[in-house]
């Protein structure tokens, strides 16, 4: 197969603009007028102009590609997170490539090696469970810039974008206590991560502050089915909690469906509160009270941290933490 | 920054195996025993061994990376689709990179050029709306293998994995007619794609076969909010349909929430049927009757078609079409 390589000069000639203008279009400069950009881009598309990433990388030290690794895609949380990161990276002419580690560190390593081999500029990582705390150091040695998000390993070794789940759980517990609940249970995922630790810390702290009782902790697989199946265990908790706080909305929505199947009406017989406030919180029955953390904002924050890190590799480490807000709906009683 | 390069021979020495064995592990050969593989992989991870994708590509003509481009991530459909594709590609030691075109052809071109620049082996594409029918030809000239999925352009120019939505819509319409509905409306997305055309063809055909009336077509933005807002338009349709068939479950779930807000009880005052049968179909109120198409299976089928195409570039073009099944729940009445 012969590929005739189109040059910038040829594109410039056809478009009737200077080679410098075409070059500015390629680099997505704001100096080029919109109609000129569109014309040049159309010609580049027609001629199958492909920017040689290898050459561009040597020139700019940049592939204008960043990688995002998430531990699962069960959760619409991550799709919103990704859309926020893409929005910010798109403004900067960067393409975001997503990969799913399935919470498996070997797979995560494999993905990182591919990213490294392809020369991506940097990575936004929500680390798989059991990720070694030295991963940030290893990636630094590889020259691969890293921002952690939502979960983290390595004790503040990197920039981090997340939400204050300790505060978020506090909002939820105080709301339930105000509604008269004294025994509150917690439905958690199984994966041992900083995200789980943070929520359980918030739970213990909020119970201590409000004087409410720990109604017991149940663990479920992070899936709709797993959450539905957990309803039986929740109903059998010896402390008989009247309210259940859930690790996230997926677990909360699944739990409510499971409770209904068991003849227990969420919002009336048991209060249920979720975390994340996904769009589905308005679609469940009853609509789900949930702690909103704006996943798209967290994704955008992570992307901004990475863009800053790429521009200034030696800048001080930053943490960007979203403050959560409680959205009260019917699932927590009336 | 100095990167000391680890060689296969060094890894072999530490693992106490031959260099050939390490090489087989790198190439994911089934000839290596599991415990040997695990040991070698652990050592490679500890030593930060990175396979040089550039060199490997020259040697095997493969980066062992494939790209998947989807037009949106609103829909959990695509996350299930992706997990199916990953499952199959993972068996083959391939990493799947996902990118989101946002139904924008310029963005889709940009992503394809990045994939091309990075040397991905092939692409599974759900083409953005208004994708030019000559894209498959252009990609062929680039040497980038292509499988289309869920939507397609270019008249059978490539392998294709999808579902038979004409048959699926037929199942839904016949079910509604059996329940006594005579006027059936359709809630569609706006994007003009083969996926929309196929569903509307199925709708017209099923109405003709059953003698039911066309209750009118409403278009909504593909988002939860867009679907909720469409409820007013659906209720105001002059033909006053008693049942609404929806383009997918996202629209159906949003429509049901919007109908409830307007004082109309889905499943009692209006029948609502979705397509895709996402997990959320069991979580909505009332639970949603939906046409199941097994997105994970379609993703796996697309991955198998691409793996076949990579192995045999000149093999005849194949189409792999999943037959849908109707899951009846309460939203279509009792």
XYZ file of C-alpha atoms in Angstrom:
668
model
C 0.000 0.000 0.000
C 1.382 3.369 -0.999
C 0.465 6.357 1.099
C 1.152 9.648 -0.572
C 1.939 12.103 2.161
C 0.149 15.440 1.944
C 2.230 18.429 3.036
C 1.136 21.583 4.806
C 2.338 23.573 1.772
C -0.035 21.665 -0.531
C -2.958 22.248 1.818
C -2.040 25.948 2.035
C -1.995 26.237 -1.747
C -5.426 24.666 -2.169
C -6.917 26.724 0.660
C -5.354 29.918 -0.704
C -3.725 30.754 2.628
C -0.127 30.807 3.835
C 1.661 27.714 5.095
C 1.964 29.459 8.475
C -1.827 29.760 8.669
C -2.241 26.031 8.012
C 0.327 25.355 10.685
C -1.640 27.527 13.120
C -4.802 25.574 12.285
C -2.989 22.315 12.993
C -1.869 23.690 16.348
C -5.408 24.915 17.008
C -4.284 28.496 17.490
C -6.997 31.021 18.428
C -5.373 33.477 15.975
C -7.064 31.843 12.981
C -10.540 33.072 11.982
C -13.282 30.453 12.266
C -14.173 30.359 8.561
C -10.491 29.954 7.617
C -10.086 27.165 10.164
C -13.145 25.364 8.837
C -11.976 25.654 5.247
C -8.487 24.371 6.063
C -9.852 21.536 8.222
C -12.233 20.504 5.464
C -9.365 20.342 2.942
C -7.195 18.413 5.394
C -10.030 15.930 5.885
C -10.605 15.596 2.135
C -6.913 14.985 1.525
C -6.626 12.597 4.446
C -3.969 14.791 5.971
C -2.648 13.023 9.026
C -0.435 14.809 11.452
C 2.510 12.558 12.059
C 2.251 12.029 15.796
C 5.776 10.624 15.918
C 7.256 13.734 14.305
C 4.961 16.041 16.256
C 6.059 14.351 19.436
C 9.720 14.953 18.673
C 8.945 18.563 17.830
C 6.602 19.467 20.695
C 7.300 16.601 23.013
C 3.545 15.995 22.864
C 1.163 13.493 21.270
C -1.804 15.686 22.305
C -3.401 12.547 23.679
C -4.131 11.806 27.294
C -5.223 8.551 28.865
C -7.935 8.037 31.456
C -8.138 4.761 33.382
C -11.262 3.940 35.375
C -11.864 0.790 37.465
C -15.313 -0.020 36.071
C -17.959 1.215 33.700
C -20.980 -0.082 35.636
C -21.426 3.335 37.014
C -22.716 6.273 34.980
C -20.565 8.269 37.377
C -17.532 7.504 35.242
C -19.189 8.443 31.972
C -20.058 11.862 33.437
C -16.559 12.120 34.874
C -15.128 11.356 31.443
C -17.320 13.909 29.676
C -15.997 16.590 32.060
C -12.398 15.612 31.379
C -13.043 15.560 27.611
C -14.662 18.989 27.658
C -11.524 20.540 29.163
C -9.026 18.538 27.104
C -10.975 19.226 23.891
C -10.487 22.982 24.351
C -6.788 22.245 24.338
C -6.990 20.122 21.140
C -6.254 16.998 23.150
C -7.989 13.683 22.572
C -8.927 11.589 25.601
C -8.540 7.815 25.404
C -10.365 5.786 28.016
C -9.485 2.338 29.278
C -11.112 0.154 31.920
C -8.845 -1.614 34.434
C -11.730 -3.704 35.839
C -10.167 -3.083 39.260
C -7.338 -5.456 38.273
C -3.776 -4.234 38.832
C -2.226 -6.523 36.197
C -4.637 -5.166 33.622
C -3.971 -1.639 34.829
C -0.228 -2.223 34.331
C -0.872 -3.545 30.839
C -2.894 -0.437 29.957
C -0.233 1.874 31.396
C 2.440 0.124 29.325
C 0.331 0.592 26.185
C -0.175 4.259 27.017
C 3.560 4.564 27.571
C 4.317 2.779 24.305
C 1.952 5.104 22.422
C 3.554 8.146 24.017
C 0.443 9.626 25.666
C 1.228 12.920 27.388
C -0.251 12.039 30.735
C -2.763 9.914 32.584
C -5.754 10.535 34.822
C -6.009 7.435 36.988
C -8.642 6.171 39.376
C -6.399 3.403 40.735
C -7.563 -0.225 40.791
C -7.933 -1.819 44.215
C -4.620 -3.120 45.604
C -2.602 -0.728 43.443
C 0.871 -0.524 44.932
C 1.577 2.802 46.689
C 4.767 3.119 44.660
C 2.919 3.370 41.327
C 3.163 7.202 41.264
C 6.954 6.904 41.720
C 7.232 4.301 38.980
C 5.232 6.474 36.599
C 7.438 9.442 37.441
C 10.474 7.372 36.432
C 8.735 6.529 33.156
C 8.191 10.241 32.518
C 4.416 9.686 32.418
C 2.563 12.540 34.128
C -0.136 11.409 36.520
C -3.185 12.932 38.175
C -5.151 10.680 40.509
C -8.871 11.082 40.866
C -11.643 9.721 43.112
C -9.263 7.187 44.644
C -5.586 7.607 45.401
C -2.504 5.700 46.471
C 0.917 6.855 47.647
C 0.141 9.511 50.281
C -0.349 12.750 48.379
C 2.339 11.809 45.856
C 0.437 13.367 42.941
C -2.143 15.971 42.032
C -5.597 14.759 43.011
C -9.172 15.663 42.049
C -11.989 14.336 44.167
C -14.948 15.145 46.370
C -15.149 15.556 50.125
C -17.017 12.322 50.887
C -16.415 12.680 54.622
C -18.442 15.885 54.525
C -20.955 14.313 52.094
C -21.665 11.368 54.383
C -22.025 13.862 57.247
C -24.764 15.719 55.351
C -26.624 12.459 54.719
C -26.380 11.203 58.326
C -27.505 14.541 59.817
C -30.455 14.600 57.404
C -31.504 11.099 58.489
C -31.122 11.969 62.182
C -33.275 15.070 61.684
C -35.941 12.802 60.195
C -35.888 10.809 63.441
C -33.645 7.867 62.492
C -31.477 6.563 65.353
C -30.007 3.387 63.815
C -28.349 3.826 60.439
C -26.834 1.023 58.371
C -24.265 1.294 55.587
C -24.266 -0.601 52.273
C -20.710 -0.678 50.922
C -18.834 -2.022 47.928
C -16.279 -4.751 48.588
C -13.210 -3.142 46.956
C -10.804 -1.796 49.600
C -9.874 1.616 48.268
C -9.326 5.114 49.619
C -12.846 5.908 48.394
C -14.302 3.238 50.716
C -12.090 4.239 53.644
C -13.089 7.861 53.262
C -16.800 7.065 53.313
C -16.495 4.757 56.333
C -14.470 7.402 58.168
C -17.200 9.922 57.387
C -19.838 7.453 58.581
C -18.104 6.796 61.934
C -17.476 10.487 62.491
C -21.069 11.506 61.686
C -22.458 8.800 63.995
C -20.225 10.079 66.808
C -21.286 13.689 66.201
C -25.003 12.968 66.072
C -25.144 10.196 68.657
C -26.868 7.881 66.165
C -26.182 4.137 66.355
C -24.206 2.073 63.851
C -26.872 -0.174 62.349
C -24.321 -2.477 60.726
C -22.369 -2.625 57.474
C -23.345 -4.873 54.548
C -21.103 -5.417 51.525
C -22.394 -5.900 47.991
C -20.859 -6.498 44.612
C -20.875 -3.268 42.600
C -23.599 -4.160 40.108
C -27.352 -3.745 39.853
C -27.847 -7.420 40.583
C -25.383 -7.409 43.486
C -27.199 -4.502 45.088
C -30.619 -6.117 44.612
C -29.382 -9.308 46.261
C -28.052 -7.341 49.252
C -31.586 -6.313 50.299
C -32.104 -9.585 52.181
C -28.911 -9.058 54.205
C -29.879 -5.470 54.947
C -33.312 -6.559 56.210
C -31.674 -9.248 58.367
C -29.219 -6.915 60.135
C -29.516 -7.687 63.872
C -29.591 -3.981 64.800
C -32.599 -3.494 62.469
C -31.569 -0.069 61.126
C -34.431 2.145 59.932
C -32.226 3.939 57.406
C -29.521 2.753 54.991
C -26.802 4.948 53.598
C -25.286 3.559 50.387
C -21.768 3.792 48.954
C -23.196 5.155 45.695
C -26.397 5.524 43.691
C -25.973 2.234 41.825
C -26.068 0.349 45.139
C -28.917 2.549 46.418
C -31.073 2.031 43.315
C -30.437 -1.720 43.317
C -31.133 -1.930 47.061
C -34.464 -0.124 46.632
C -35.526 -2.542 43.888
C -34.508 -5.476 46.126
C -36.365 -4.047 49.141
C -39.526 -3.611 47.055
C -39.294 -7.214 45.871
C -39.067 -8.263 49.539
C -42.259 -6.338 50.297
C -40.504 -3.448 52.018
C -41.338 0.006 50.641
C -38.261 2.285 50.441
C -39.036 5.786 51.729
C -41.811 4.428 53.968
C -40.571 1.236 55.654
C -36.865 2.048 55.313
C -35.093 5.272 54.395
C -32.449 4.915 51.657
C -29.847 7.541 50.743
C -27.368 7.350 47.862
C -24.139 9.121 46.967
C -23.267 10.745 43.601
C -26.709 12.023 42.609
C -26.630 10.489 39.144
C -29.463 11.335 36.735
C -31.053 7.999 37.654
C -31.728 9.357 41.159
C -34.762 11.130 39.702
C -35.937 8.066 37.800
C -36.037 5.476 40.571
C -39.126 4.807 42.648
C -39.323 6.518 44.944
C -36.909 9.201 43.682
C -33.616 8.855 45.523
C -32.238 11.261 48.128
C -28.551 11.516 47.238
C -25.366 13.449 47.925
C -24.398 15.342 44.758
C -20.698 15.535 43.942
C -20.854 16.663 40.292
C -18.774 13.970 38.581
C -18.388 16.082 35.405
C -16.848 18.845 37.532
C -14.440 16.383 39.139
C -13.452 15.113 35.676
C -12.922 18.676 34.466
C -10.853 19.442 37.587
C -8.688 16.375 36.989
C -8.146 17.445 33.366
C -7.173 20.966 34.428
C -4.724 19.579 36.970
C -3.173 17.377 34.284
C -2.961 20.238 31.746
C -1.236 22.350 34.408
C 1.147 19.497 35.228
C 2.025 19.013 31.539
C 2.735 22.731 31.192
C 4.714 22.941 34.472
C 6.109 19.538 35.444
C 7.709 20.954 38.591
C 4.723 22.920 39.906
C 3.728 22.148 43.509
C 1.255 19.296 44.034
C -2.379 20.406 44.153
C -5.603 18.867 45.470
C -8.953 19.948 44.047
C -11.850 18.823 46.221
C -15.523 19.376 45.332
C -17.842 20.163 48.242
C -20.946 17.961 48.121
C -24.574 19.054 48.407
C -27.518 16.926 49.606
C -30.489 16.542 47.256
C -33.503 15.475 49.278
C -36.131 13.373 47.496
C -38.710 10.828 48.644
C -36.492 7.814 49.428
C -35.497 9.271 52.801
C -39.097 9.544 54.004
C -41.482 12.458 54.156
C 15.715 11.533 33.250
C 17.546 8.257 32.629
C 15.538 5.155 31.837
C 17.505 2.001 32.205
C 16.072 -0.452 29.756
C 15.363 -3.918 31.113
C 16.044 -6.747 28.670
C 14.220 -10.041 28.257
C 17.481 -11.825 29.127
C 17.653 -10.058 32.514
C 14.054 -10.962 33.284
C 14.740 -14.564 32.269
C 17.745 -14.752 34.587
C 15.805 -13.461 37.598
C 12.840 -15.721 36.876
C 15.097 -18.723 36.364
C 13.590 -19.510 32.971
C 14.883 -19.302 29.411
C 14.802 -16.098 27.395
C 12.475 -17.901 24.965
C 9.981 -18.524 27.768
C 9.958 -14.835 28.672
C 9.433 -14.016 25.027
C 6.462 -16.411 24.933
C 4.999 -14.706 28.006
C 5.342 -11.322 26.306
C 3.542 -12.698 23.273
C 0.900 -14.247 25.551
C 1.493 -17.735 24.213
C -0.743 -20.502 25.599
C 2.360 -22.727 25.766
C 3.506 -21.165 29.045
C 2.197 -22.639 32.322
C 0.087 -20.275 34.405
C 2.410 -20.164 37.415
C 5.412 -19.417 35.155
C 3.493 -16.691 33.389
C 2.470 -15.111 36.692
C 6.018 -15.204 38.003
C 7.462 -13.647 34.847
C 4.726 -11.010 34.703
C 5.329 -10.090 38.329
C 9.054 -9.628 37.665
C 8.349 -7.596 34.527
C 6.018 -5.364 36.552
C 8.560 -4.980 39.361
C 11.296 -4.071 36.896
C 9.040 -1.718 34.933
C 9.618 -3.738 31.808
C 7.904 -1.981 28.950
C 7.474 -3.649 25.651
C 8.594 -1.192 23.029
C 5.431 -0.826 20.982
C 7.345 0.827 18.153
C 9.754 -2.097 17.811
C 7.006 -4.636 18.397
C 4.966 -3.003 15.690
C 7.793 -3.294 13.184
C 8.274 -6.915 14.150
C 4.646 -8.098 14.279
C 2.982 -5.269 12.449
C 0.779 -4.934 15.548
C 0.474 -2.556 18.498
C -1.977 -4.960 20.173
C -4.243 -1.991 20.742
C -7.636 -1.417 19.195
C -9.746 1.706 19.234
C -13.477 1.956 19.874
C -15.344 5.153 18.980
C -18.859 5.700 20.325
C -21.085 8.732 19.657
C -22.067 9.378 23.274
C -21.675 8.075 26.772
C -25.090 9.134 28.074
C -26.232 5.656 27.519
C -25.177 2.710 29.692
C -25.688 0.750 26.476
C -22.224 1.763 25.322
C -20.528 0.843 28.571
C -21.991 -2.667 28.290
C -21.050 -2.769 24.622
C -17.495 -1.798 25.546
C -17.223 -4.415 28.271
C -18.177 -7.098 25.723
C -15.538 -5.872 23.273
C -12.921 -5.738 26.050
C -13.699 -9.242 27.203
C -12.938 -10.663 23.752
C -9.938 -8.447 23.028
C -8.460 -9.122 26.479
C -8.305 -12.863 25.697
C -6.135 -11.887 22.765
C -3.841 -9.680 24.905
C -5.227 -6.591 23.213
C -6.021 -3.377 25.054
C -9.141 -1.453 24.055
C -9.009 2.339 23.985
C -12.324 4.152 23.946
C -13.019 7.610 22.602
C -16.241 9.604 22.369
C -17.016 11.426 19.114
C -19.997 13.260 20.650
C -21.758 12.641 17.338
C -19.440 15.221 15.736
C -17.690 14.194 12.507
C -14.802 16.665 12.914
C -14.090 15.266 16.357
C -14.433 11.735 14.980
C -11.839 12.573 12.305
C -9.514 13.964 14.958
C -9.818 10.772 17.003
C -9.239 8.586 13.929
C -6.096 10.552 13.089
C -4.820 10.065 16.639
C -5.541 6.345 16.421
C -3.742 6.264 13.100
C -0.801 8.221 14.490
C -0.550 5.838 17.442
C -0.674 2.845 15.118
C -3.726 1.090 16.572
C -4.431 -2.205 14.820
C -8.057 -1.524 14.026
C -11.169 0.376 14.993
C -14.703 -0.515 16.035
C -16.795 2.475 15.048
C -20.364 3.505 15.765
C -20.290 6.349 13.236
C -21.263 9.892 14.248
C -24.325 11.344 12.565
C -23.536 12.811 9.112
C -20.470 10.625 8.711
C -19.566 10.587 5.042
C -20.343 7.269 3.306
C -16.778 7.233 1.963
C -15.197 6.961 5.425
C -14.768 3.159 5.139
C -12.894 3.701 1.858
C -10.678 6.399 3.345
C -9.837 4.187 6.305
C -9.001 1.339 3.943
C -6.527 3.622 2.169
C -4.987 4.458 5.557
C -4.568 0.755 6.265
C -6.767 1.061 9.353
C -9.061 -1.958 9.738
C -12.662 -1.087 10.488
C -15.702 -2.845 11.906
C -18.892 -0.802 12.167
C -21.354 -1.456 14.909
C -24.895 -0.350 15.834
C -24.874 2.260 13.086
C -23.265 2.068 9.669
C -22.405 4.135 6.625
C -21.246 3.162 3.150
C -23.632 0.365 2.089
C -22.183 -2.825 3.543
C -18.638 -1.642 2.915
C -17.338 -3.218 6.135
C -17.969 -5.946 8.671
C -20.887 -4.982 10.892
C -22.184 -6.080 14.308
C -25.637 -4.993 15.371
C -29.114 -6.057 16.394
C -32.213 -6.594 14.318
C -34.136 -3.516 15.454
C -36.762 -3.967 12.748
C -37.672 -7.288 14.361
C -37.318 -5.784 17.862
C -39.757 -2.978 17.153
C -42.115 -5.569 15.675
C -42.102 -7.542 18.949
C -42.915 -4.386 20.911
C -45.734 -3.237 18.612
C -47.371 -6.680 18.520
C -47.204 -6.853 22.329
C -48.926 -3.451 22.626
C -51.587 -4.413 20.099
C -52.266 -7.632 22.043
C -52.807 -5.482 25.122
C -55.500 -3.605 23.211
C -53.618 -0.505 22.065
C -54.709 0.849 18.679
C -52.816 4.150 18.487
C -49.087 3.930 19.153
C -46.719 6.894 19.244
C -42.926 6.875 18.827
C -40.396 8.868 20.871
C -37.211 9.213 18.807
C -33.789 10.792 19.141
C -32.978 13.633 16.767
C -29.754 12.281 15.231
C -30.346 11.001 11.681
C -28.518 7.692 11.604
C -29.029 4.202 10.253
C -30.096 3.234 13.799
C -32.984 5.720 13.665
C -33.947 4.764 10.125
C -34.009 1.093 11.025
C -36.300 1.664 14.007
C -38.694 3.877 12.032
C -38.790 1.300 9.235
C -39.625 -1.344 11.822
C -42.324 0.886 13.300
C -44.020 1.553 9.946
C -43.847 -2.107 8.993
C -45.279 -3.318 12.314
C -48.133 -0.780 12.151
C -48.983 -2.014 8.650
C -48.880 -5.654 9.754
C -51.037 -5.163 12.843
C -53.367 -2.486 11.494
C -52.543 -0.211 14.448
C -52.511 3.569 13.879
C -49.473 5.819 13.858
C -50.008 7.962 16.964
C -47.338 10.458 15.948
C -43.579 10.841 16.304
C -41.970 13.116 18.902
C -38.239 13.899 18.917
C -36.221 14.417 22.077
C -32.639 15.238 22.869
C -30.830 12.077 23.978
C -30.509 12.881 27.686
C -32.536 12.238 30.825
C -33.631 15.860 30.907
C -34.480 15.895 27.199
C -36.653 12.826 27.610
C -38.416 14.227 30.701
C -39.215 17.434 28.813
C -40.670 15.452 25.912
C -43.539 14.166 28.100
C -45.561 17.342 27.486
C -45.254 16.954 23.710
C -46.198 13.281 23.935
C -49.320 14.106 25.962
C -50.259 16.825 23.464
C -50.060 14.594 20.364
C -53.281 15.218 18.376
C -53.841 11.481 17.785
C -53.704 10.886 21.586
C -51.796 7.570 21.436
C -52.384 5.234 24.381
C -48.942 3.662 24.065
C -45.484 5.107 23.373
C -42.606 3.122 21.946
C -39.216 4.710 22.676
C -35.968 4.759 20.692
C -34.103 3.431 23.748
C -34.398 2.927 27.502
C -32.863 6.294 28.370
C -35.695 8.050 26.538
C -38.265 5.639 27.996
C -37.100 6.130 31.594
C -36.962 9.912 31.193
C -40.393 9.938 29.529
C -41.918 7.939 32.399
C -40.512 10.386 34.966
C -41.883 13.305 32.905
C -45.297 11.655 32.555
C -45.490 11.106 36.329
C -44.642 14.761 36.942
C -47.496 15.688 34.601
C -49.893 13.536 36.648
C -50.026 10.703 34.124
C -49.190 7.252 35.521
C -47.069 5.174 33.097
C -48.306 1.599 32.865
C -51.852 2.704 33.804
C -52.663 5.905 31.876
C -50.141 5.329 29.083
C -48.132 2.258 28.117
C -44.406 2.874 27.638
C -41.946 0.452 26.020
C -38.181 0.898 25.742
C -35.438 -0.639 23.639
C -32.120 -2.084 24.857
C -33.279 -3.541 28.191
C -30.556 -1.882 30.242
C -30.261 -2.824 33.933
C -32.141 0.377 34.762
C -35.270 -1.148 33.168
C -35.783 -3.051 36.432
C -35.165 0.003 38.604
C -37.603 2.486 37.098
C -41.150 2.867 38.354
C -43.004 1.087 37.088
C -40.381 -1.393 35.838
C -39.920 -0.916 32.107
C -41.026 -3.317 29.371
C -38.114 -3.307 26.942
C -36.636 -5.068 23.913
C -33.396 -6.774 24.967
C -30.546 -6.724 22.453
C -27.631 -7.737 24.708
C -25.207 -4.865 24.136
C -22.311 -6.840 25.661
C -22.912 -9.581 23.077
C -22.923 -7.029 20.251
C -19.648 -5.584 21.570
C -18.136 -9.063 21.748
C -19.366 -9.818 18.217
C -17.787 -6.596 16.925
C -14.497 -7.513 18.612
C -14.545 -11.001 17.098
C -15.208 -9.547 13.648
C -12.278 -7.157 14.071
C -9.946 -9.906 15.342
C -10.904 -11.994 12.303
C -10.323 -9.029 9.989
C -6.872 -8.369 11.508
C -5.939 -12.020 11.019
C -7.384 -12.212 7.480
C -7.536 -8.759 5.882
C -9.019 -10.163 2.684
C -11.715 -12.360 4.216
C -15.257 -11.771 2.895
C -17.331 -9.112 4.654
C -19.522 -10.433 7.473
C -22.589 -9.156 9.314
C -23.369 -10.409 12.816
C -26.910 -9.538 13.889
C -28.344 -10.285 17.343
C -31.999 -11.316 17.480
C -33.883 -9.294 20.101
C -36.192 -10.608 22.833
C -39.027 -8.720 24.540
C -38.951 -8.433 28.346
C -42.422 -7.634 29.591
C -42.696 -5.639 32.820
C -45.318 -3.300 34.268
C -44.828 -0.188 32.115
C -46.849 -1.703 29.268
C -49.934 -2.197 31.420
C -51.327 -5.237 33.172
